[in-house]
Amino acid sequence: MAIPIYVIGSSNTDMVVKTEKLPMPGETVMGGIFFMNPGGKGANQAVAAARLGGQVIFIVNVGSDIFGKQSVQHFHRENINTTYVTMDPEQPSGVALIGVDSHGENSISVAPGSNSQLDIRKVERALKTVTAPAIVLLQMEIPMATVEYAIGLGHSKGLHVILNPAPARPLGEAILKRLHVITPNESEAELLTGIRVIDASSAAQAAKKIRSLGVRNVVITLGSKGAFLLNDTIAGQISTPAVKAVDTTAAGDCFNGALGVALSEKKPLEEAVAFACRAASISVTRLGAQASMPYRKEVDELVKATVQSN
Ligand code: ATP
Ligand code: RIB
């Protein structure tokens, strides 16, 4: 039986404008298209994991406004367990304003709203009866006190905690040494180590430094260059399928959701990272955050196509 995945994190409504180029401060860029779709790092990872076949329980605090109500209906449709979804009586639901340019690059401003009220009590209630084996998947769009508490509790119960340290913030030893896997992107790895990550060799140096801070398994995502994996037994770059990127928003979220699923199926880490790269490469070919998350069949078909072309 697959191991359950407890995703603890944010939910936003993404308001996206796609233009030729992103505006500079003070500049107005005309000619864009607008769309609205479900987002938020936690919800994106929960949806990615559920579409890929994971047994997902989502711990999130939405607003009791129209966006929050729509989000809960959406989680149900995506086969996500909503037992621990709460509705904040005061704070509005989270909103992200996103610009995407013609190369698929983005810039994001977030008003966290109810996500900032996902407190320790809500996590304690959700995890108190959970026993190993289970996976806890976290990002950092919720209060850091909650992230730290969830990591401590998960670790003390012998659960496998995956931290996607996004948006970037410095992390203390108390967090790092309790993680099973950490998954920074290039800029997050730079913030954690002071090493500018631009290729496999700088990723190797940064991964080594993060491991020296106490994390057993380090996976640095490298966009179109795939990911770098370092642990006791493996040090190497894992490639991602070459695609034409339309919108990279939530590529990292897709990667993390997929990684959680592969680990919940007890795949070895190297195989899990390759699976996550394949899933994320599909997500960047589509517009939007949750709208871009692939289904399991699509990732499995990509494997078949790759095997046949070799
Ligand atoms: P974002 O912040 O845009 O959601 P991220 O910076 O957290 O993403 P990235 O390292 O850019 O994460 O991408 C995560 C994964 O997505 C990569 O490891 C890779 O597998 C896939 N990916 C991203 N961009 C591309 C691309 N242009 N072509 C193929 N795969 C990609
Ligand atoms: O990682 C992408 C997500 O970041 C978007 O969906 C947006 O809501 C912000 O949280």
mmCIF file of C-alpha atoms and ligand atoms in Angstrom:
data_model
loop_
_atom_site.group_PDB
_atom_site.id
_atom_site.type_symbol
_atom_site.label_atom_id
_atom_site.label_comp_id
_atom_site.label_asym_id
_atom_site.label_seq_id
_atom_site.Cartn_x
_atom_site.Cartn_y
_atom_site.Cartn_z
ATOM 1 C CA MET A 1 0.000 0.000 0.000
ATOM 2 C CA ALA A 2 1.236 3.522 -0.830
ATOM 3 C CA ILE A 3 2.473 5.617 2.064
ATOM 4 C CA PRO A 4 0.285 8.696 2.814
ATOM 5 C CA ILE A 5 1.620 12.154 1.981
ATOM 6 C CA TYR A 6 0.757 14.985 4.415
ATOM 7 C CA VAL A 7 1.180 18.260 2.530
ATOM 8 C CA ILE A 8 1.308 21.235 4.903
ATOM 9 C CA GLY A 9 1.178 24.630 3.210
ATOM 10 C CA SER A 10 -0.468 27.497 1.419
ATOM 11 C CA SER A 11 -3.303 27.911 -1.043
ATOM 12 C CA ASN A 12 -3.617 30.999 -3.260
ATOM 13 C CA THR A 13 -5.691 32.191 -6.152
ATOM 14 C CA ASP A 14 -3.271 33.171 -8.912
ATOM 15 C CA MET A 15 -4.115 36.216 -11.048
ATOM 16 C CA VAL A 16 -1.857 35.886 -14.052
ATOM 17 C CA VAL A 17 -1.030 38.316 -16.859
ATOM 18 C CA LYS A 18 1.120 36.974 -19.710
ATOM 19 C CA THR A 19 2.958 39.662 -21.702
ATOM 20 C CA GLU A 20 5.889 39.783 -24.113
ATOM 21 C CA LYS A 21 8.172 41.050 -21.336
ATOM 22 C CA LEU A 22 7.848 41.658 -17.603
ATOM 23 C CA PRO A 23 7.465 45.343 -16.598
ATOM 24 C CA MET A 24 10.390 47.178 -14.946
ATOM 25 C CA PRO A 25 9.529 49.134 -11.746
ATOM 26 C CA GLY A 26 7.327 52.067 -12.793
ATOM 27 C CA GLU A 27 6.723 50.628 -16.294
ATOM 28 C CA THR A 28 3.382 49.568 -17.832
ATOM 29 C CA VAL A 29 3.451 46.772 -20.408
ATOM 30 C CA MET A 30 0.397 46.467 -22.659
ATOM 31 C CA GLY A 31 -0.931 43.621 -24.776
ATOM 32 C CA GLY A 32 -1.187 40.800 -22.252
ATOM 33 C CA ILE A 33 -3.727 38.052 -21.664
ATOM 34 C CA PHE A 34 -5.231 37.484 -18.206
ATOM 35 C CA PHE A 35 -6.292 34.282 -16.503
ATOM 36 C CA MET A 36 -7.084 33.209 -12.970
ATOM 37 C CA ASN A 37 -6.247 29.759 -11.633
ATOM 38 C CA PRO A 38 -5.663 27.916 -8.371
ATOM 39 C CA GLY A 39 -2.145 28.251 -6.966
ATOM 40 C CA GLY A 40 -0.133 28.501 -3.751
ATOM 41 C CA LYS A 41 2.922 26.335 -3.215
ATOM 42 C CA GLY A 42 1.196 23.939 -0.801
ATOM 43 C CA ALA A 43 -1.909 23.454 -2.924
ATOM 44 C CA ASN A 44 0.162 23.126 -6.099
ATOM 45 C CA GLN A 45 2.233 20.349 -4.536
ATOM 46 C CA ALA A 46 -0.874 18.645 -3.137
ATOM 47 C CA VAL A 47 -2.588 18.681 -6.546
ATOM 48 C CA ALA A 48 0.551 17.516 -8.357
ATOM 49 C CA ALA A 49 0.947 14.610 -5.921
ATOM 50 C CA ALA A 50 -2.753 13.628 -6.116
ATOM 51 C CA ARG A 51 -2.783 13.696 -9.949
ATOM 52 C CA LEU A 52 0.298 11.472 -9.980
ATOM 53 C CA GLY A 53 -1.422 8.871 -7.791
ATOM 54 C CA GLY A 54 -0.370 9.942 -4.272
ATOM 55 C CA GLN A 55 -2.641 9.498 -1.252
ATOM 56 C CA VAL A 56 -2.694 13.168 -0.226
ATOM 57 C CA ILE A 57 -3.927 14.743 3.009
ATOM 58 C CA PHE A 58 -3.722 18.549 2.809
ATOM 59 C CA ILE A 59 -3.305 20.736 5.892
ATOM 60 C CA VAL A 60 -4.159 24.301 4.894
ATOM 61 C CA ASN A 61 -6.033 27.351 6.200
ATOM 62 C CA VAL A 62 -8.118 29.080 3.511
ATOM 63 C CA GLY A 63 -10.312 32.171 3.912
ATOM 64 C CA SER A 64 -14.082 31.833 4.325
ATOM 65 C CA ASP A 65 -14.586 33.970 1.184
ATOM 66 C CA ILE A 66 -15.494 32.859 -2.341
ATOM 67 C CA PHE A 67 -11.865 31.950 -3.170
ATOM 68 C CA GLY A 68 -11.577 29.749 -0.094
ATOM 69 C CA LYS A 69 -14.861 27.974 -0.855
ATOM 70 C CA GLN A 70 -13.825 27.387 -4.471
ATOM 71 C CA SER A 71 -10.466 26.006 -3.303
ATOM 72 C CA VAL A 72 -12.081 23.441 -1.014
ATOM 73 C CA GLN A 73 -14.397 22.233 -3.812
ATOM 74 C CA HIS A 74 -11.378 22.010 -6.067
ATOM 75 C CA PHE A 75 -9.396 19.918 -3.525
ATOM 76 C CA HIS A 76 -12.331 17.466 -3.391
ATOM 77 C CA ARG A 77 -12.396 17.198 -7.181
ATOM 78 C CA GLU A 78 -8.668 16.476 -7.137
ATOM 79 C CA ASN A 79 -9.146 13.539 -4.707
ATOM 80 C CA ILE A 80 -7.334 15.301 -1.881
ATOM 81 C CA ASN A 81 -8.320 14.447 1.690
ATOM 82 C CA THR A 82 -9.689 17.693 3.198
ATOM 83 C CA THR A 83 -10.199 16.547 6.809
ATOM 84 C CA TYR A 84 -7.637 19.116 7.981
ATOM 85 C CA VAL A 85 -8.623 22.025 5.733
ATOM 86 C CA THR A 86 -9.701 24.948 7.929
ATOM 87 C CA MET A 87 -11.501 28.170 7.013
ATOM 88 C CA ASP A 88 -10.285 31.333 8.654
ATOM 89 C CA PRO A 89 -13.102 33.452 10.130
ATOM 90 C CA GLU A 90 -11.250 36.741 9.558
ATOM 91 C CA GLN A 91 -8.407 36.636 7.058
ATOM 92 C CA PRO A 92 -9.096 36.582 3.308
ATOM 93 C CA SER A 93 -7.766 33.744 1.144
ATOM 94 C CA GLY A 94 -4.238 34.091 -0.245
ATOM 95 C CA VAL A 95 -3.795 35.804 -3.605
ATOM 96 C CA ALA A 96 -0.760 35.871 -5.927
ATOM 97 C CA LEU A 97 -0.267 38.449 -8.683
ATOM 98 C CA ILE A 98 1.866 36.788 -11.357
ATOM 99 C CA GLY A 99 3.490 38.169 -14.496
ATOM 100 C CA VAL A 100 4.770 35.724 -17.143
ATOM 101 C CA ASP A 101 6.906 36.756 -20.136
ATOM 102 C CA SER A 102 7.289 35.213 -23.599
ATOM 103 C CA HIS A 103 10.159 32.955 -22.370
ATOM 104 C CA GLY A 104 8.000 31.525 -19.600
ATOM 105 C CA GLU A 105 9.854 33.445 -16.852
ATOM 106 C CA ASN A 106 7.704 34.824 -14.040
ATOM 107 C CA SER A 107 7.583 37.403 -11.264
ATOM 108 C CA ILE A 108 5.237 36.863 -8.305
ATOM 109 C CA SER A 109 3.830 39.028 -5.467
ATOM 110 C CA VAL A 110 1.877 37.195 -2.760
ATOM 111 C CA ALA A 111 -0.696 38.489 -0.237
ATOM 112 C CA PRO A 112 -0.723 35.470 2.128
ATOM 113 C CA GLY A 113 -3.975 36.292 4.002
ATOM 114 C CA SER A 114 -5.263 33.157 5.760
ATOM 115 C CA ASN A 115 -2.043 31.240 4.996
ATOM 116 C CA SER A 116 -0.365 33.349 7.665
ATOM 117 C CA GLN A 117 -2.781 31.856 10.236
ATOM 118 C CA LEU A 118 -1.836 28.197 9.618
ATOM 119 C CA ASP A 119 -0.610 27.758 13.171
ATOM 120 C CA ILE A 120 1.033 25.006 15.212
ATOM 121 C CA ARG A 121 -2.305 23.852 16.693
ATOM 122 C CA LYS A 122 -3.678 22.973 13.265
ATOM 123 C CA VAL A 123 -0.608 20.904 12.448
ATOM 124 C CA GLU A 124 -0.620 19.205 15.857
ATOM 125 C CA ARG A 125 -4.274 18.186 15.355
ATOM 126 C CA ALA A 126 -3.527 16.721 11.933
ATOM 127 C CA LEU A 127 -0.320 14.856 12.778
ATOM 128 C CA LYS A 128 -1.058 13.685 16.329
ATOM 129 C CA THR A 129 -2.274 10.203 15.380
ATOM 130 C CA VAL A 130 -0.023 9.737 12.358
ATOM 131 C CA THR A 131 2.517 6.948 12.606
ATOM 132 C CA ALA A 132 5.405 5.943 10.343
ATOM 133 C CA PRO A 133 5.609 5.305 7.481
ATOM 134 C CA ALA A 134 4.302 8.625 6.158
ATOM 135 C CA ILE A 135 5.702 11.546 4.226
ATOM 136 C CA VAL A 136 5.402 15.185 5.290
ATOM 137 C CA LEU A 137 5.847 17.679 2.443
ATOM 138 C CA LEU A 138 6.412 21.339 3.384
ATOM 139 C CA GLN A 139 7.200 24.678 1.761
ATOM 140 C CA MET A 140 7.665 28.100 3.398
ATOM 141 C CA GLU A 141 4.600 30.202 2.449
ATOM 142 C CA ILE A 142 3.208 29.668 5.968
ATOM 143 C CA PRO A 143 4.600 30.903 9.323
ATOM 144 C CA MET A 144 8.143 29.632 9.956
ATOM 145 C CA ALA A 145 7.168 28.643 13.509
ATOM 146 C CA THR A 146 4.645 26.217 11.980
ATOM 147 C CA VAL A 147 7.201 24.870 9.489
ATOM 148 C CA GLU A 148 9.714 24.299 12.279
ATOM 149 C CA TYR A 149 7.116 22.634 14.520
ATOM 150 C CA ALA A 150 5.911 20.312 11.741
ATOM 151 C CA ILE A 151 9.476 19.279 10.944
ATOM 152 C CA GLY A 152 10.235 18.580 14.624
ATOM 153 C CA LEU A 153 7.043 16.592 15.168
ATOM 154 C CA GLY A 154 7.378 14.674 11.906
ATOM 155 C CA HIS A 155 10.981 13.796 12.644
ATOM 156 C CA SER A 156 10.208 12.689 16.240
ATOM 157 C CA LYS A 157 7.566 10.298 14.845
ATOM 158 C CA GLY A 158 9.999 8.830 12.313
ATOM 159 C CA LEU A 159 8.147 10.355 9.324
ATOM 160 C CA HIS A 160 10.088 11.326 6.208
ATOM 161 C CA VAL A 161 10.057 15.120 5.996
ATOM 162 C CA ILE A 162 10.699 16.800 2.624
ATOM 163 C CA LEU A 163 11.263 20.574 2.769
ATOM 164 C CA ASN A 164 11.020 22.706 -0.353
ATOM 165 C CA PRO A 165 12.652 25.857 1.087
ATOM 166 C CA ALA A 166 10.608 28.309 -0.994
ATOM 167 C CA PRO A 167 10.214 31.262 -0.883
ATOM 168 C CA ALA A 168 13.875 31.471 0.174
ATOM 169 C CA ARG A 169 14.767 32.194 3.782
ATOM 170 C CA PRO A 170 17.800 31.321 5.926
ATOM 171 C CA LEU A 171 17.345 28.059 7.879
ATOM 172 C CA GLY A 172 18.787 27.035 11.241
ATOM 173 C CA GLU A 173 20.366 23.742 12.248
ATOM 174 C CA ALA A 174 17.251 22.708 14.204
ATOM 175 C CA ILE A 175 15.382 22.503 10.903
ATOM 176 C CA LEU A 176 18.116 21.186 8.627
ATOM 177 C CA LYS A 177 19.220 18.217 10.725
ATOM 178 C CA ARG A 178 15.658 16.867 10.985
ATOM 179 C CA LEU A 179 14.985 16.704 7.240
ATOM 180 C CA HIS A 180 14.973 13.592 5.099
ATOM 181 C CA VAL A 181 15.268 15.608 1.860
ATOM 182 C CA ILE A 182 15.689 19.307 1.060
ATOM 183 C CA THR A 183 14.870 20.596 -2.438
ATOM 184 C CA PRO A 184 16.100 24.170 -3.034
ATOM 185 C CA ASN A 185 16.234 25.685 -6.525
ATOM 186 C CA GLU A 186 19.365 27.551 -7.656
ATOM 187 C CA SER A 187 18.649 30.842 -5.853
ATOM 188 C CA GLU A 188 17.429 29.118 -2.675
ATOM 189 C CA ALA A 189 20.613 26.988 -2.638
ATOM 190 C CA GLU A 190 22.639 30.196 -2.999
ATOM 191 C CA LEU A 191 20.818 31.785 -0.057
ATOM 192 C CA LEU A 192 21.499 28.708 2.103
ATOM 193 C CA THR A 193 25.186 28.415 1.195
ATOM 194 C CA GLY A 194 26.504 31.696 -0.207
ATOM 195 C CA ILE A 195 27.579 29.724 -3.314
ATOM 196 C CA ARG A 196 26.242 31.018 -6.635
ATOM 197 C CA VAL A 197 24.599 28.002 -8.301
ATOM 198 C CA ILE A 198 24.747 28.162 -12.093
ATOM 199 C CA ASP A 199 25.715 24.657 -13.221
ATOM 200 C CA ALA A 200 26.362 21.096 -12.037
ATOM 201 C CA SER A 201 29.751 21.918 -10.574
ATOM 202 C CA SER A 202 28.531 24.856 -8.448
ATOM 203 C CA ALA A 203 25.446 22.796 -7.518
ATOM 204 C CA ALA A 204 27.775 20.028 -6.298
ATOM 205 C CA GLN A 205 29.641 22.504 -4.079
ATOM 206 C CA ALA A 206 26.404 23.970 -2.691
ATOM 207 C CA ALA A 207 24.915 20.507 -2.098
ATOM 208 C CA LYS A 208 28.053 19.490 -0.200
ATOM 209 C CA LYS A 209 27.774 22.574 2.002
ATOM 210 C CA ILE A 210 24.062 21.897 2.713
ATOM 211 C CA ARG A 211 24.905 18.304 3.624
ATOM 212 C CA SER A 212 27.575 19.562 5.992
ATOM 213 C CA LEU A 213 24.802 21.564 7.735
ATOM 214 C CA GLY A 214 23.036 18.298 8.536
ATOM 215 C CA VAL A 215 20.629 17.290 5.719
ATOM 216 C CA ARG A 216 21.022 13.692 4.582
ATOM 217 C CA ASN A 217 19.617 13.997 1.058
ATOM 218 C CA VAL A 218 20.078 17.203 -0.952
ATOM 219 C CA VAL A 219 18.312 17.768 -4.280
ATOM 220 C CA ILE A 220 18.992 21.101 -6.011
ATOM 221 C CA THR A 221 16.660 21.777 -8.951
ATOM 222 C CA LEU A 222 18.359 23.414 -11.921
ATOM 223 C CA GLY A 223 15.494 24.378 -14.256
ATOM 224 C CA SER A 224 16.137 23.117 -17.802
ATOM 225 C CA LYS A 225 19.350 21.460 -16.544
ATOM 226 C CA GLY A 226 17.373 19.024 -14.348
ATOM 227 C CA ALA A 227 18.484 18.447 -10.759
ATOM 228 C CA PHE A 228 21.600 17.692 -8.734
ATOM 229 C CA LEU A 229 21.380 14.928 -6.128
ATOM 230 C CA LEU A 230 23.810 14.379 -3.265
ATOM 231 C CA ASN A 231 23.652 11.854 -0.437
ATOM 232 C CA ASP A 232 25.882 9.155 1.123
ATOM 233 C CA THR A 233 25.988 7.092 -2.022
ATOM 234 C CA ILE A 234 25.129 9.323 -4.988
ATOM 235 C CA ALA A 235 26.513 12.598 -6.326
ATOM 236 C CA GLY A 236 25.331 13.575 -9.764
ATOM 237 C CA GLN A 237 23.166 15.575 -12.125
ATOM 238 C CA ILE A 238 19.901 14.056 -13.317
ATOM 239 C CA SER A 239 18.667 15.412 -16.631
ATOM 240 C CA THR A 240 15.165 16.614 -17.434
ATOM 241 C CA PRO A 241 13.455 16.099 -20.817
ATOM 242 C CA ALA A 242 14.096 18.968 -23.272
ATOM 243 C CA VAL A 243 10.866 20.914 -23.849
ATOM 244 C CA LYS A 244 9.734 24.342 -24.996
ATOM 245 C CA ALA A 245 8.850 26.199 -21.789
ATOM 246 C CA VAL A 246 5.625 28.221 -21.970
ATOM 247 C CA ASP A 247 5.273 29.029 -18.251
ATOM 248 C CA THR A 248 7.626 27.772 -15.536
ATOM 249 C CA THR A 249 5.327 28.890 -12.679
ATOM 250 C CA ALA A 250 5.060 26.002 -10.195
ATOM 251 C CA ALA A 251 7.636 23.805 -11.968
ATOM 252 C CA GLY A 252 9.295 23.427 -8.586
ATOM 253 C CA ASP A 253 5.936 22.567 -6.994
ATOM 254 C CA CYS A 254 5.283 19.899 -9.586
ATOM 255 C CA PHE A 255 8.781 18.523 -8.962
ATOM 256 C CA ASN A 256 8.174 18.336 -5.199
ATOM 257 C CA GLY A 257 4.718 16.768 -5.467
ATOM 258 C CA ALA A 258 6.107 14.154 -7.842
ATOM 259 C CA LEU A 259 9.126 13.496 -5.621
ATOM 260 C CA GLY A 260 6.763 12.904 -2.687
ATOM 261 C CA VAL A 261 4.732 10.409 -4.722
ATOM 262 C CA ALA A 262 7.769 8.486 -5.951
ATOM 263 C CA LEU A 263 9.139 8.260 -2.398
ATOM 264 C CA SER A 264 5.715 7.211 -1.102
ATOM 265 C CA GLU A 265 5.972 4.327 -3.590
ATOM 266 C CA LYS A 266 9.370 3.481 -2.052
ATOM 267 C CA LYS A 267 11.298 4.273 -5.206
ATOM 268 C CA PRO A 268 15.028 4.862 -4.628
ATOM 269 C CA LEU A 269 15.859 8.577 -4.449
ATOM 270 C CA GLU A 270 17.702 8.690 -7.789
ATOM 271 C CA GLU A 271 14.691 7.154 -9.548
ATOM 272 C CA ALA A 272 12.339 9.460 -7.652
ATOM 273 C CA VAL A 273 14.281 12.543 -8.811
ATOM 274 C CA ALA A 274 14.198 11.352 -12.436
ATOM 275 C CA PHE A 275 10.407 10.828 -12.126
ATOM 276 C CA ALA A 276 10.032 14.332 -10.642
ATOM 277 C CA CYS A 277 12.063 15.861 -13.523
ATOM 278 C CA ARG A 278 9.816 14.170 -16.073
ATOM 279 C CA ALA A 279 6.639 15.379 -14.371
ATOM 280 C CA ALA A 280 7.974 18.948 -13.974
ATOM 281 C CA SER A 281 9.108 19.081 -17.615
ATOM 282 C CA ILE A 282 5.500 18.493 -18.655
ATOM 283 C CA SER A 283 4.218 21.224 -16.310
ATOM 284 C CA VAL A 284 6.405 23.929 -17.910
ATOM 285 C CA THR A 285 4.840 23.305 -21.331
ATOM 286 C CA ARG A 286 1.462 24.548 -19.998
ATOM 287 C CA LEU A 287 0.142 27.811 -18.612
ATOM 288 C CA GLY A 288 -0.707 28.212 -14.955
ATOM 289 C CA ALA A 289 0.145 26.538 -11.649
ATOM 290 C CA GLN A 290 -2.313 23.738 -10.799
ATOM 291 C CA ALA A 291 -3.700 23.915 -14.326
ATOM 292 C CA SER A 292 -0.287 22.730 -15.564
ATOM 293 C CA MET A 293 0.131 19.674 -13.302
ATOM 294 C CA PRO A 294 0.316 16.413 -15.257
ATOM 295 C CA TYR A 295 -1.560 13.165 -14.574
ATOM 296 C CA ARG A 296 0.277 9.889 -13.926
ATOM 297 C CA LYS A 297 -0.619 8.491 -17.339
ATOM 298 C CA GLU A 298 1.124 11.429 -19.051
ATOM 299 C CA VAL A 299 4.355 10.923 -17.106
ATOM 300 C CA ASP A 300 4.280 7.155 -17.726
ATOM 301 C CA GLU A 301 3.741 7.794 -21.454
ATOM 302 C CA LEU A 302 6.764 10.109 -21.476
ATOM 303 C CA VAL A 303 8.884 7.265 -20.052
ATOM 304 C CA LYS A 304 7.661 4.905 -22.793
ATOM 305 C CA ALA A 305 8.404 7.496 -25.494
ATOM 306 C CA THR A 306 11.922 8.046 -24.086
ATOM 307 C CA VAL A 307 12.630 4.303 -23.921
ATOM 308 C CA GLN A 308 11.384 3.802 -27.501
ATOM 309 C CA SER A 309 13.522 6.661 -28.877
ATOM 310 C CA ASN A 310 16.746 5.276 -27.254
HETATM 311 P P1 ATP B 1 9.442 27.860 -10.180
HETATM 312 O O1 ATP B 1 9.894 28.801 -9.088
HETATM 313 O O2 ATP B 1 9.440 28.478 -11.550
HETATM 314 O O3 ATP B 1 8.227 27.111 -9.833
HETATM 315 P P2 ATP B 1 11.775 26.484 -9.400
HETATM 316 O O4 ATP B 1 12.778 27.589 -9.625
HETATM 317 O O5 ATP B 1 11.372 26.167 -8.024
HETATM 318 O O6 ATP B 1 10.522 26.714 -10.312
HETATM 319 P P3 ATP B 1 13.241 24.920 -11.271
HETATM 320 O O7 ATP B 1 14.569 24.459 -10.833
HETATM 321 O O8 ATP B 1 13.189 26.063 -12.235
HETATM 322 O O9 ATP B 1 12.338 25.150 -10.000
HETATM 323 O O10 ATP B 1 12.446 23.732 -11.971
HETATM 324 C C1 ATP B 1 12.042 22.557 -11.278
HETATM 325 C C2 ATP B 1 12.114 21.393 -12.239
HETATM 326 O O11 ATP B 1 11.256 21.663 -13.358
HETATM 327 C C3 ATP B 1 13.501 21.157 -12.847
HETATM 328 O O12 ATP B 1 14.277 20.323 -12.004
HETATM 329 C C4 ATP B 1 13.128 20.501 -14.164
HETATM 330 O O13 ATP B 1 12.910 19.123 -13.992
HETATM 331 C C5 ATP B 1 11.813 21.164 -14.545
HETATM 332 N N1 ATP B 1 12.025 22.292 -15.465
HETATM 333 C C6 ATP B 1 12.030 23.612 -15.160
HETATM 334 N N2 ATP B 1 12.262 24.370 -16.252
HETATM 335 C C7 ATP B 1 12.399 23.506 -17.279
HETATM 336 C C8 ATP B 1 12.661 23.654 -18.687
HETATM 337 N N3 ATP B 1 12.812 24.860 -19.248
HETATM 338 N N4 ATP B 1 12.737 22.524 -19.430
HETATM 339 C C9 ATP B 1 12.566 21.299 -18.871
HETATM 340 N N5 ATP B 1 12.322 21.088 -17.571
HETATM 341 C C10 ATP B 1 12.244 22.169 -16.772
HETATM 342 O O1 RIB B 2 5.281 28.273 -6.817
HETATM 343 C C1 RIB B 2 4.297 28.957 -7.548
HETATM 344 C C2 RIB B 2 3.288 29.568 -6.622
HETATM 345 O O2 RIB B 2 3.911 30.597 -5.889
HETATM 346 C C3 RIB B 2 2.131 30.229 -7.336
HETATM 347 O O3 RIB B 2 1.058 29.351 -7.595
HETATM 348 C C4 RIB B 2 1.764 31.378 -6.413
HETATM 349 O O4 RIB B 2 0.520 31.223 -5.789
HETATM 350 C C5 RIB B 2 2.896 31.470 -5.407
HETATM 351 O O5 RIB B 2 2.523 30.974 -4.202
#
